[in-house]
PDB file of C-alpha atoms in Angstrom:
ATOM      1  CA  MET A   1     147.754  37.658 179.161  1.00  0.00           C
ATOM      2  CA  PRO A   2     145.229  37.837 176.357  1.00  0.00           C
ATOM      3  CA  PRO A   3     144.991  41.204 174.504  1.00  0.00           C
ATOM      4  CA  LYS A   4     142.299  43.559 175.760  1.00  0.00           C
ATOM      5  CA  ASN A   5     139.173  43.690 173.652  1.00  0.00           C
ATOM      6  CA  PRO A   6     138.416  47.357 172.901  1.00  0.00           C
ATOM      7  CA  VAL A   7     134.779  46.588 172.116  1.00  0.00           C
ATOM      8  CA  LEU A   8     134.213  44.877 175.417  1.00  0.00           C
ATOM      9  CA  LYS A   9     136.051  47.705 177.186  1.00  0.00           C
ATOM     10  CA  TYR A  10     133.665  50.254 175.591  1.00  0.00           C
ATOM     11  CA  TRP A  11     130.503  48.378 176.605  1.00  0.00           C
ATOM     12  CA  LYS A  12     131.814  48.000 180.134  1.00  0.00           C
ATOM     13  CA  GLY A  13     132.189  51.695 180.371  1.00  0.00           C
ATOM     14  CA  LYS A  14     128.683  52.203 179.017  1.00  0.00           C
ATOM     15  CA  GLY A  15     127.133  49.573 181.145  1.00  0.00           C
ATOM     16  CA  LYS A  16     125.707  51.872 183.832  1.00  0.00           C
ATOM     17  CA  GLU A  17     124.349  54.327 181.139  1.00  0.00           C
ATOM     18  CA  LEU A  18     122.647  51.438 179.287  1.00  0.00           C
ATOM     19  CA  LEU A  19     121.105  50.090 182.508  1.00  0.00           C
ATOM     20  CA  PHE A  20     119.743  53.474 183.494  1.00  0.00           C
ATOM     21  CA  PHE A  21     118.402  53.983 179.960  1.00  0.00           C
ATOM     22  CA  CYS A  22     116.564  50.598 180.002  1.00  0.00           C
ATOM     23  CA  PHE A  23     115.248  51.244 183.505  1.00  0.00           C
ATOM     24  CA  GLY A  24     113.860  54.631 182.273  1.00  0.00           C
ATOM     25  CA  ILE A  25     112.172  53.040 179.341  1.00  0.00           C
ATOM     26  CA  PHE A  26     110.666  50.466 181.624  1.00  0.00           C
ATOM     27  CA  MET A  27     109.292  53.060 184.018  1.00  0.00           C
ATOM     28  CA  VAL A  28     107.659  55.052 181.184  1.00  0.00           C
ATOM     29  CA  LEU A  29     106.063  51.909 179.871  1.00  0.00           C
ATOM     30  CA  ALA A  30     104.954  50.915 183.379  1.00  0.00           C
ATOM     31  CA  ALA A  31     103.435  54.336 184.000  1.00  0.00           C
ATOM     32  CA  THR A  32     101.649  54.243 180.660  1.00  0.00           C
ATOM     33  CA  THR A  33     100.275  50.810 181.361  1.00  0.00           C
ATOM     34  CA  GLU A  34      99.164  51.870 184.861  1.00  0.00           C
ATOM     35  CA  THR A  35      97.398  54.928 183.506  1.00  0.00           C
ATOM     36  CA  GLN A  36      95.541  52.824 180.939  1.00  0.00           C
ATOM     37  CA  ALA A  37      94.637  50.257 183.619  1.00  0.00           C
ATOM     38  CA  ASN A  38      93.677  52.867 186.304  1.00  0.00           C
ATOM     39  CA  PRO A  39      92.317  56.005 184.659  1.00  0.00           C
ATOM     40  CA  LYS A  40      91.337  58.922 186.797  1.00  0.00           C
ATOM     41  CA  VAL A  41      87.514  58.802 187.315  1.00  0.00           C
ATOM     42  CA  ILE A  42      85.839  62.088 186.595  1.00  0.00           C
ATOM     43  CA  LYS A  43      82.348  62.359 187.972  1.00  0.00           C
ATOM     44  CA  THR A  44      80.116  64.237 185.436  1.00  0.00           C
ATOM     45  CA  SER A  45      76.628  65.449 186.165  1.00  0.00           C
ATOM     46  CA  ILE A  46      73.600  64.695 183.966  1.00  0.00           C
ATOM     47  CA  TYR A  47      70.027  65.811 184.423  1.00  0.00           C
ATOM     48  CA  HIS A  48      66.893  65.928 182.242  1.00  0.00           C
ATOM     49  CA  PHE A  49      67.792  68.470 179.580  1.00  0.00           C
ATOM     50  CA  PRO A  50      66.701  67.246 176.107  1.00  0.00           C
ATOM     51  CA  PRO A  51      68.236  66.707 173.662  1.00  0.00           C
ATOM     52  CA  PHE A  52      71.541  66.965 175.613  1.00  0.00           C
ATOM     53  CA  PHE A  53      70.469  64.549 178.390  1.00  0.00           C
ATOM     54  CA  ILE A  54      67.287  62.511 178.465  1.00  0.00           C
ATOM     55  CA  VAL A  55      66.954  61.199 182.016  1.00  0.00           C
ATOM     56  CA  GLU A  56      63.574  59.507 182.710  1.00  0.00           C
ATOM     57  CA  LYS A  57      62.449  56.789 184.994  1.00  0.00           C
ATOM     58  CA  ASN A  58      62.429  53.266 183.490  1.00  0.00           C
ATOM     59  CA  HIS A  59      64.131  54.542 180.357  1.00  0.00           C
ATOM     60  CA  PRO A  60      67.782  54.312 179.216  1.00  0.00           C
ATOM     61  CA  ARG A  61      69.818  57.463 179.569  1.00  0.00           C
ATOM     62  CA  ILE A  62      70.388  58.807 176.110  1.00  0.00           C
ATOM     63  CA  GLY A  63      71.151  62.206 174.419  1.00  0.00           C
ATOM     64  CA  LEU A  64      73.740  64.318 172.802  1.00  0.00           C
ATOM     65  CA  GLY A  65      75.658  64.668 176.120  1.00  0.00           C
ATOM     66  CA  LEU A  66      75.808  60.886 176.645  1.00  0.00           C
ATOM     67  CA  ASP A  67      77.124  60.374 173.140  1.00  0.00           C
ATOM     68  CA  LEU A  68      79.741  63.035 173.800  1.00  0.00           C
ATOM     69  CA  ILE A  69      80.773  61.484 177.084  1.00  0.00           C
ATOM     70  CA  SER A  70      81.127  58.073 175.440  1.00  0.00           C
ATOM     71  CA  ALA A  71      83.341  59.502 172.731  1.00  0.00           C
ATOM     72  CA  MET A  72      85.460  61.347 175.343  1.00  0.00           C
ATOM     73  CA  ASN A  73      86.151  58.068 177.021  1.00  0.00           C
ATOM     74  CA  ASP A  74      86.992  56.542 173.688  1.00  0.00           C
ATOM     75  CA  VAL A  75      89.534  59.134 172.455  1.00  0.00           C
ATOM     76  CA  GLN A  76      91.913  58.870 175.473  1.00  0.00           C
ATOM     77  CA  SER A  77      92.719  56.505 178.304  1.00  0.00           C
ATOM     78  CA  GLU A  78      93.910  58.812 181.154  1.00  0.00           C
ATOM     79  CA  TYR A  79      90.547  59.769 182.370  1.00  0.00           C
ATOM     80  CA  LYS A  80      87.223  57.920 182.613  1.00  0.00           C
ATOM     81  CA  PHE A  81      84.112  60.094 182.596  1.00  0.00           C
ATOM     82  CA  GLU A  82      81.320  58.497 184.740  1.00  0.00           C
ATOM     83  CA  THR A  83      77.888  60.024 185.054  1.00  0.00           C
ATOM     84  CA  VAL A  84      76.125  61.202 188.191  1.00  0.00           C
ATOM     85  CA  GLU A  85      72.395  61.735 187.917  1.00  0.00           C
ATOM     86  CA  THR A  86      70.955  64.951 189.489  1.00  0.00           C
ATOM     87  CA  SER A  87      68.262  67.500 188.605  1.00  0.00           C
ATOM     88  CA  PRO A  88      68.114  71.118 187.681  1.00  0.00           C
ATOM     89  CA  ARG A  89      67.142  72.075 191.262  1.00  0.00           C
ATOM     90  CA  ARG A  90      69.616  69.701 193.107  1.00  0.00           C
ATOM     91  CA  ARG A  91      72.703  70.033 190.928  1.00  0.00           C
ATOM     92  CA  HIS A  92      74.295  72.935 192.746  1.00  0.00           C
ATOM     93  CA  ASP A  93      73.707  71.429 196.110  1.00  0.00           C
ATOM     94  CA  MET A  94      75.281  68.141 194.913  1.00  0.00           C
ATOM     95  CA  PHE A  95      78.234  70.047 193.507  1.00  0.00           C
ATOM     96  CA  GLN A  96      78.792  71.705 196.899  1.00  0.00           C
ATOM     97  CA  LYS A  97      78.717  68.282 198.534  1.00  0.00           C
ATOM     98  CA  GLY A  98      81.512  67.183 196.154  1.00  0.00           C
ATOM     99  CA  LEU A  99      79.398  64.564 194.396  1.00  0.00           C
ATOM    100  CA  TYR A 100      80.661  65.492 190.965  1.00  0.00           C
ATOM    101  CA  ASP A 101      83.367  67.728 189.412  1.00  0.00           C
ATOM    102  CA  VAL A 102      82.262  68.373 185.852  1.00  0.00           C
ATOM    103  CA  SER A 103      79.061  69.670 184.187  1.00  0.00           C
ATOM    104  CA  LEU A 104      78.710  69.759 180.404  1.00  0.00           C
ATOM    105  CA  PHE A 105      76.378  71.819 178.190  1.00  0.00           C
ATOM    106  CA  ASP A 106      76.248  74.475 180.955  1.00  0.00           C
ATOM    107  CA  HIS A 107      76.636  78.236 181.230  1.00  0.00           C
ATOM    108  CA  VAL A 108      78.549  80.044 183.899  1.00  0.00           C
ATOM    109  CA  ASN A 109      75.585  82.434 184.429  1.00  0.00           C
ATOM    110  CA  TRP A 110      73.452  79.529 185.553  1.00  0.00           C
ATOM    111  CA  GLY A 111      74.241  79.821 189.196  1.00  0.00           C
ATOM    112  CA  TRP A 112      78.021  79.197 189.150  1.00  0.00           C
ATOM    113  CA  SER A 113      80.650  81.136 191.086  1.00  0.00           C
ATOM    114  CA  SER A 114      83.989  81.904 189.337  1.00  0.00           C
ATOM    115  CA  GLU A 115      85.622  81.428 192.715  1.00  0.00           C
ATOM    116  CA  ASN A 116      84.697  77.705 192.783  1.00  0.00           C
ATOM    117  CA  VAL A 117      84.869  76.742 189.145  1.00  0.00           C
ATOM    118  CA  GLU A 118      86.779  77.199 185.856  1.00  0.00           C
ATOM    119  CA  THR A 119      85.332  76.800 182.381  1.00  0.00           C
ATOM    120  CA  THR A 120      86.382  75.505 179.015  1.00  0.00           C
ATOM    121  CA  ASN A 121      86.069  77.610 175.870  1.00  0.00           C
ATOM    122  CA  ILE A 122      82.744  77.510 174.105  1.00  0.00           C
ATOM    123  CA  TYR A 123      82.079  74.299 172.069  1.00  0.00           C
ATOM    124  CA  LEU A 124      78.344  74.828 171.196  1.00  0.00           C
ATOM    125  CA  LYS A 125      76.117  77.832 170.805  1.00  0.00           C
ATOM    126  CA  GLY A 126      72.404  77.745 171.508  1.00  0.00           C
ATOM    127  CA  GLY A 127      69.395  79.513 172.833  1.00  0.00           C
ATOM    128  CA  GLU A 128      65.749  79.377 173.964  1.00  0.00           C
ATOM    129  CA  ARG A 129      62.874  80.517 171.850  1.00  0.00           C
ATOM    130  CA  TYR A 130      59.313  81.308 172.637  1.00  0.00           C
ATOM    131  CA  ILE A 131      56.639  79.331 170.890  1.00  0.00           C
ATOM    132  CA  SER A 132      52.870  79.591 170.608  1.00  0.00           C
ATOM    133  CA  SER A 133      50.012  77.979 168.773  1.00  0.00           C
ATOM    134  CA  ASN A 134      48.915  79.432 165.461  1.00  0.00           C
ATOM    135  CA  SER A 135      45.309  78.552 166.140  1.00  0.00           C
ATOM    136  CA  THR A 136      44.490  82.190 166.914  1.00  0.00           C
ATOM    137  CA  GLN A 137      45.733  85.303 165.067  1.00  0.00           C
ATOM    138  CA  LYS A 138      48.789  86.669 166.827  1.00  0.00           C
ATOM    139  CA  LYS A 139      49.969  90.249 166.824  1.00  0.00           C
ATOM    140  CA  THR A 140      53.400  90.924 165.440  1.00  0.00           C
ATOM    141  CA  ASP A 141      54.573  91.956 168.989  1.00  0.00           C
ATOM    142  CA  PHE A 142      53.024  88.972 170.714  1.00  0.00           C
ATOM    143  CA  PHE A 143      56.433  87.618 171.954  1.00  0.00           C
ATOM    144  CA  GLN A 144      57.780  91.120 173.050  1.00  0.00           C
ATOM    145  CA  ASP A 145      56.282  91.087 176.401  1.00  0.00           C
ATOM    146  CA  ILE A 146      55.313  87.658 177.801  1.00  0.00           C
ATOM    147  CA  SER A 147      54.844  88.651 181.505  1.00  0.00           C
ATOM    148  CA  SER A 148      51.097  89.146 181.091  1.00  0.00           C
ATOM    149  CA  LYS A 149      50.549  85.713 179.334  1.00  0.00           C
ATOM    150  CA  LYS A 150      50.251  82.148 180.585  1.00  0.00           C
ATOM    151  CA  ILE A 151      53.774  80.623 180.338  1.00  0.00           C
ATOM    152  CA  GLY A 152      55.079  77.110 180.145  1.00  0.00           C
ATOM    153  CA  ALA A 153      58.578  76.502 181.361  1.00  0.00           C
ATOM    154  CA  ILE A 154      60.885  73.883 182.988  1.00  0.00           C
ATOM    155  CA  LEU A 155      61.220  73.577 186.789  1.00  0.00           C
ATOM    156  CA  GLY A 156      64.676  74.536 187.853  1.00  0.00           C
ATOM    157  CA  TYR A 157      65.775  76.160 184.573  1.00  0.00           C
ATOM    158  CA  HIS A 158      67.236  79.674 184.485  1.00  0.00           C
ATOM    159  CA  TYR A 159      65.331  82.060 182.165  1.00  0.00           C
ATOM    160  CA  ARG A 160      66.172  85.686 181.221  1.00  0.00           C
ATOM    161  CA  PHE A 161      62.471  86.694 181.289  1.00  0.00           C
ATOM    162  CA  ALA A 162      62.481  85.707 185.007  1.00  0.00           C
ATOM    163  CA  LYS A 163      65.878  87.292 185.718  1.00  0.00           C
ATOM    164  CA  PHE A 164      67.264  83.789 186.127  1.00  0.00           C
ATOM    165  CA  GLU A 165      65.129  83.069 189.322  1.00  0.00           C
ATOM    166  CA  THR A 166      64.495  79.357 189.768  1.00  0.00           C
ATOM    167  CA  ASP A 167      62.371  79.342 193.008  1.00  0.00           C
ATOM    168  CA  PRO A 168      58.929  78.135 191.930  1.00  0.00           C
ATOM    169  CA  GLN A 169      57.127  80.106 194.635  1.00  0.00           C
ATOM    170  CA  LYS A 170      58.729  83.380 193.617  1.00  0.00           C
ATOM    171  CA  LEU A 171      58.031  82.567 189.955  1.00  0.00           C
ATOM    172  CA  ASN A 172      54.307  81.823 190.602  1.00  0.00           C
ATOM    173  CA  LYS A 173      54.003  85.189 192.473  1.00  0.00           C
ATOM    174  CA  ARG A 174      55.448  87.051 189.503  1.00  0.00           C
ATOM    175  CA  PHE A 175      53.907  85.130 186.533  1.00  0.00           C
ATOM    176  CA  ASP A 176      51.053  82.973 185.431  1.00  0.00           C
ATOM    177  CA  ILE A 177      53.437  80.094 184.892  1.00  0.00           C
ATOM    178  CA  ASN A 178      53.072  76.345 184.581  1.00  0.00           C
ATOM    179  CA  LEU A 179      56.316  74.580 185.528  1.00  0.00           C
ATOM    180  CA  VAL A 180      56.853  71.080 184.166  1.00  0.00           C
ATOM    181  CA  THR A 181      59.733  68.623 183.904  1.00  0.00           C
ATOM    182  CA  ASN A 182      60.232  68.187 180.180  1.00  0.00           C
ATOM    183  CA  GLN A 183      60.135  70.292 177.071  1.00  0.00           C
ATOM    184  CA  GLU A 184      57.790  68.021 175.058  1.00  0.00           C
ATOM    185  CA  GLN A 185      55.205  68.654 177.699  1.00  0.00           C
ATOM    186  CA  ILE A 186      55.535  72.423 176.948  1.00  0.00           C
ATOM    187  CA  ILE A 187      55.015  71.855 173.211  1.00  0.00           C
ATOM    188  CA  LYS A 188      51.948  69.651 173.839  1.00  0.00           C
ATOM    189  CA  GLN A 189      50.400  72.261 176.177  1.00  0.00           C
ATOM    190  CA  VAL A 190      51.043  74.941 173.562  1.00  0.00           C
ATOM    191  CA  LEU A 191      49.313  72.859 170.867  1.00  0.00           C
ATOM    192  CA  ALA A 192      46.420  72.105 173.229  1.00  0.00           C
ATOM    193  CA  ASN A 193      46.116  75.899 173.960  1.00  0.00           C
ATOM    194  CA  ARG A 194      46.590  75.211 177.728  1.00  0.00           C
ATOM    195  CA  ILE A 195      49.304  77.855 177.710  1.00  0.00           C
ATOM    196  CA  GLU A 196      49.837  80.915 175.563  1.00  0.00           C
ATOM    197  CA  ILE A 197      53.662  80.790 175.417  1.00  0.00           C
ATOM    198  CA  GLY A 198      56.214  78.039 175.917  1.00  0.00           C
ATOM    199  CA  VAL A 199      59.951  78.405 176.439  1.00  0.00           C
ATOM    200  CA  VAL A 200      62.061  75.718 174.705  1.00  0.00           C
ATOM    201  CA  THR A 201      65.595  75.227 173.764  1.00  0.00           C
ATOM    202  CA  GLU A 202      66.241  75.774 170.051  1.00  0.00           C
ATOM    203  CA  THR A 203      68.150  72.513 169.679  1.00  0.00           C
ATOM    204  CA  PHE A 204      65.306  70.505 171.184  1.00  0.00           C
ATOM    205  CA  LEU A 205      62.658  72.382 169.082  1.00  0.00           C
ATOM    206  CA  LYS A 206      64.584  71.560 165.893  1.00  0.00           C
ATOM    207  CA  LYS A 207      64.809  67.878 166.820  1.00  0.00           C
ATOM    208  CA  TYR A 208      61.083  67.730 167.747  1.00  0.00           C
ATOM    209  CA  LEU A 209      60.030  69.436 164.438  1.00  0.00           C
ATOM    210  CA  ARG A 210      62.205  66.944 162.454  1.00  0.00           C
ATOM    211  CA  GLU A 211      60.488  64.033 164.157  1.00  0.00           C
ATOM    212  CA  ASN A 212      56.937  65.574 164.208  1.00  0.00           C
ATOM    213  CA  ARG A 213      56.644  67.368 160.871  1.00  0.00           C
ATOM    214  CA  GLU A 214      52.874  67.323 161.030  1.00  0.00           C
ATOM    215  CA  ASN A 215      52.997  69.918 163.851  1.00  0.00           C
ATOM    216  CA  ALA A 216      55.384  72.271 162.110  1.00  0.00           C
ATOM    217  CA  ASP A 217      52.652  74.490 160.700  1.00  0.00           C
ATOM    218  CA  ARG A 218      50.794  74.549 164.034  1.00  0.00           C
ATOM    219  CA  ILE A 219      53.616  76.162 165.965  1.00  0.00           C
ATOM    220  CA  VAL A 220      54.644  79.895 165.734  1.00  0.00           C
ATOM    221  CA  ILE A 221      58.282  80.418 166.737  1.00  0.00           C
ATOM    222  CA  SER A 222      59.598  83.792 168.045  1.00  0.00           C
ATOM    223  CA  LYS A 223      62.297  85.617 166.110  1.00  0.00           C
ATOM    224  CA  ASN A 224      63.829  86.780 169.333  1.00  0.00           C
ATOM    225  CA  TYR A 225      65.426  84.604 172.030  1.00  0.00           C
ATOM    226  CA  ASP A 226      64.597  84.427 175.615  1.00  0.00           C
ATOM    227  CA  GLN A 227      68.342  84.032 176.034  1.00  0.00           C
ATOM    228  CA  GLU A 228      71.233  83.047 173.758  1.00  0.00           C
ATOM    229  CA  TYR A 229      73.930  80.995 175.495  1.00  0.00           C
ATOM    230  CA  ASN A 230      77.359  79.661 174.762  1.00  0.00           C
ATOM    231  CA  PHE A 231      77.770  76.077 176.124  1.00  0.00           C
ATOM    232  CA  VAL A 232      80.974  75.445 178.036  1.00  0.00           C
ATOM    233  CA  GLY A 233      82.223  72.658 180.437  1.00  0.00           C
ATOM    234  CA  ILE A 234      82.138  73.714 184.078  1.00  0.00           C
ATOM    235  CA  VAL A 235      85.024  72.181 186.167  1.00  0.00           C
ATOM    236  CA  ARG A 236      85.650  72.317 189.876  1.00  0.00           C
ATOM    237  CA  LYS A 237      88.826  74.123 190.705  1.00  0.00           C
ATOM    238  CA  ASN A 238      91.581  71.787 191.827  1.00  0.00           C
ATOM    239  CA  ALA A 239      89.730  68.751 190.427  1.00  0.00           C
ATOM    240  CA  SER A 240      91.625  65.779 189.067  1.00  0.00           C
ATOM    241  CA  ILE A 241      91.128  67.260 185.589  1.00  0.00           C
ATOM    242  CA  SER A 242      91.587  70.864 184.530  1.00  0.00           C
ATOM    243  CA  ALA A 243      89.253  72.886 182.296  1.00  0.00           C
ATOM    244  CA  LEU A 244      92.008  73.046 179.783  1.00  0.00           C
ATOM    245  CA  THR A 245      92.505  69.291 179.606  1.00  0.00           C
ATOM    246  CA  LEU A 246      88.696  68.793 179.378  1.00  0.00           C
ATOM    247  CA  GLU A 247      88.538  71.305 176.587  1.00  0.00           C
ATOM    248  CA  LYS A 248      91.298  69.354 174.648  1.00  0.00           C
ATOM    249  CA  ILE A 249      89.351  66.184 175.061  1.00  0.00           C
ATOM    250  CA  ILE A 250      86.177  67.736 173.778  1.00  0.00           C
ATOM    251  CA  TYR A 251      88.013  69.258 170.915  1.00  0.00           C
ATOM    252  CA  ALA A 252      89.526  65.925 170.016  1.00  0.00           C
ATOM    253  CA  VAL A 253      85.984  64.493 169.682  1.00  0.00           C
ATOM    254  CA  THR A 254      84.321  67.396 167.910  1.00  0.00           C
ATOM    255  CA  THR A 255      86.984  67.693 165.281  1.00  0.00           C
ATOM    256  CA  SER A 256      87.380  64.044 164.543  1.00  0.00           C
ATOM    257  CA  PRO A 257      85.686  62.608 161.328  1.00  0.00           C
ATOM    258  CA  LYS A 258      85.064  59.530 163.382  1.00  0.00           C
ATOM    259  CA  TYR A 259      82.560  61.293 165.566  1.00  0.00           C
ATOM    260  CA  LYS A 260      80.900  63.482 162.927  1.00  0.00           C
ATOM    261  CA  TRP A 261      77.835  61.313 163.338  1.00  0.00           C
ATOM    262  CA  ILE A 262      77.111  62.986 166.696  1.00  0.00           C
ATOM    263  CA  ALA A 263      76.619  66.433 165.086  1.00  0.00           C
ATOM    264  CA  ASP A 264      74.701  64.941 162.212  1.00  0.00           C
ATOM    265  CA  LYS A 265      72.387  62.965 164.530  1.00  0.00           C
ATOM    266  CA  TYR A 266      71.348  66.034 166.453  1.00  0.00           C
ATOM    267  CA  GLY A 267      71.510  68.604 163.645  1.00  0.00           C
ATOM    268  CA  ILE A 268      74.133  70.708 165.411  1.00  0.00           C
ATOM    269  CA  HIS A 269      77.399  72.508 164.455  1.00  0.00           C
ATOM    270  CA  TRP A 270      80.254  72.438 166.966  1.00  0.00           C
ATOM    271  CA  HIS A 271      81.833  75.726 167.790  1.00  0.00           C
ATOM    272  CA  HIS A 272      85.636  75.816 167.557  1.00  0.00           C
TER     273      HIS A 272
END
């Protein structure tokens, strides 16, 4: 009988352990490959809210929010964020119907219930300013009480001066208000003296003035805000993605040098 080989005896004893180890590695690799091949689809709402989302007929969808969503898909492979088009007035109804689970550049006070959603931490601060034309002499307290003036605002938006009411009939009863669908219309109406005061987001106003420098001296901007807000991500409770995971993905984008161009493009500073 040939002598027993101690090396062979050792590996025979370890055979099952080695088999299970290799099987475990295979399963991990298979799961990783499957995740990359079949990411979880996260329906994310977009509606016309320049410069975050520019959603207009017969035009490509562009904006800060679209650039962020593209980068969010780029930095990870477990989730795929797909956009669902809505409007300021329809978005809550569509959420209730389960047509999307995530809303970016949002605020919990804009009609959301803490019973149904969770939020990320703040990733961008903003606000809405009052503007008027400088064609007539304005008193220093011109913007302090706007309720007696003709106002331009966006249909479906929540404003502090209106106590966050969005119903156009109720707003028309309380104010002399012209509701439109985009902020550039408001600025044009101010410049044409069709309205006395317009309410626009500060981020959009900065972008507009960078692109239309000839109008900078024609517009008076209030020192006070209609409202200051802290942008968060809104996530449906028990959705395929948690608010914490969404927050980590946003953080990965907003802290990466690779995506610094997004902040530079829109003249913003991410909040961390």
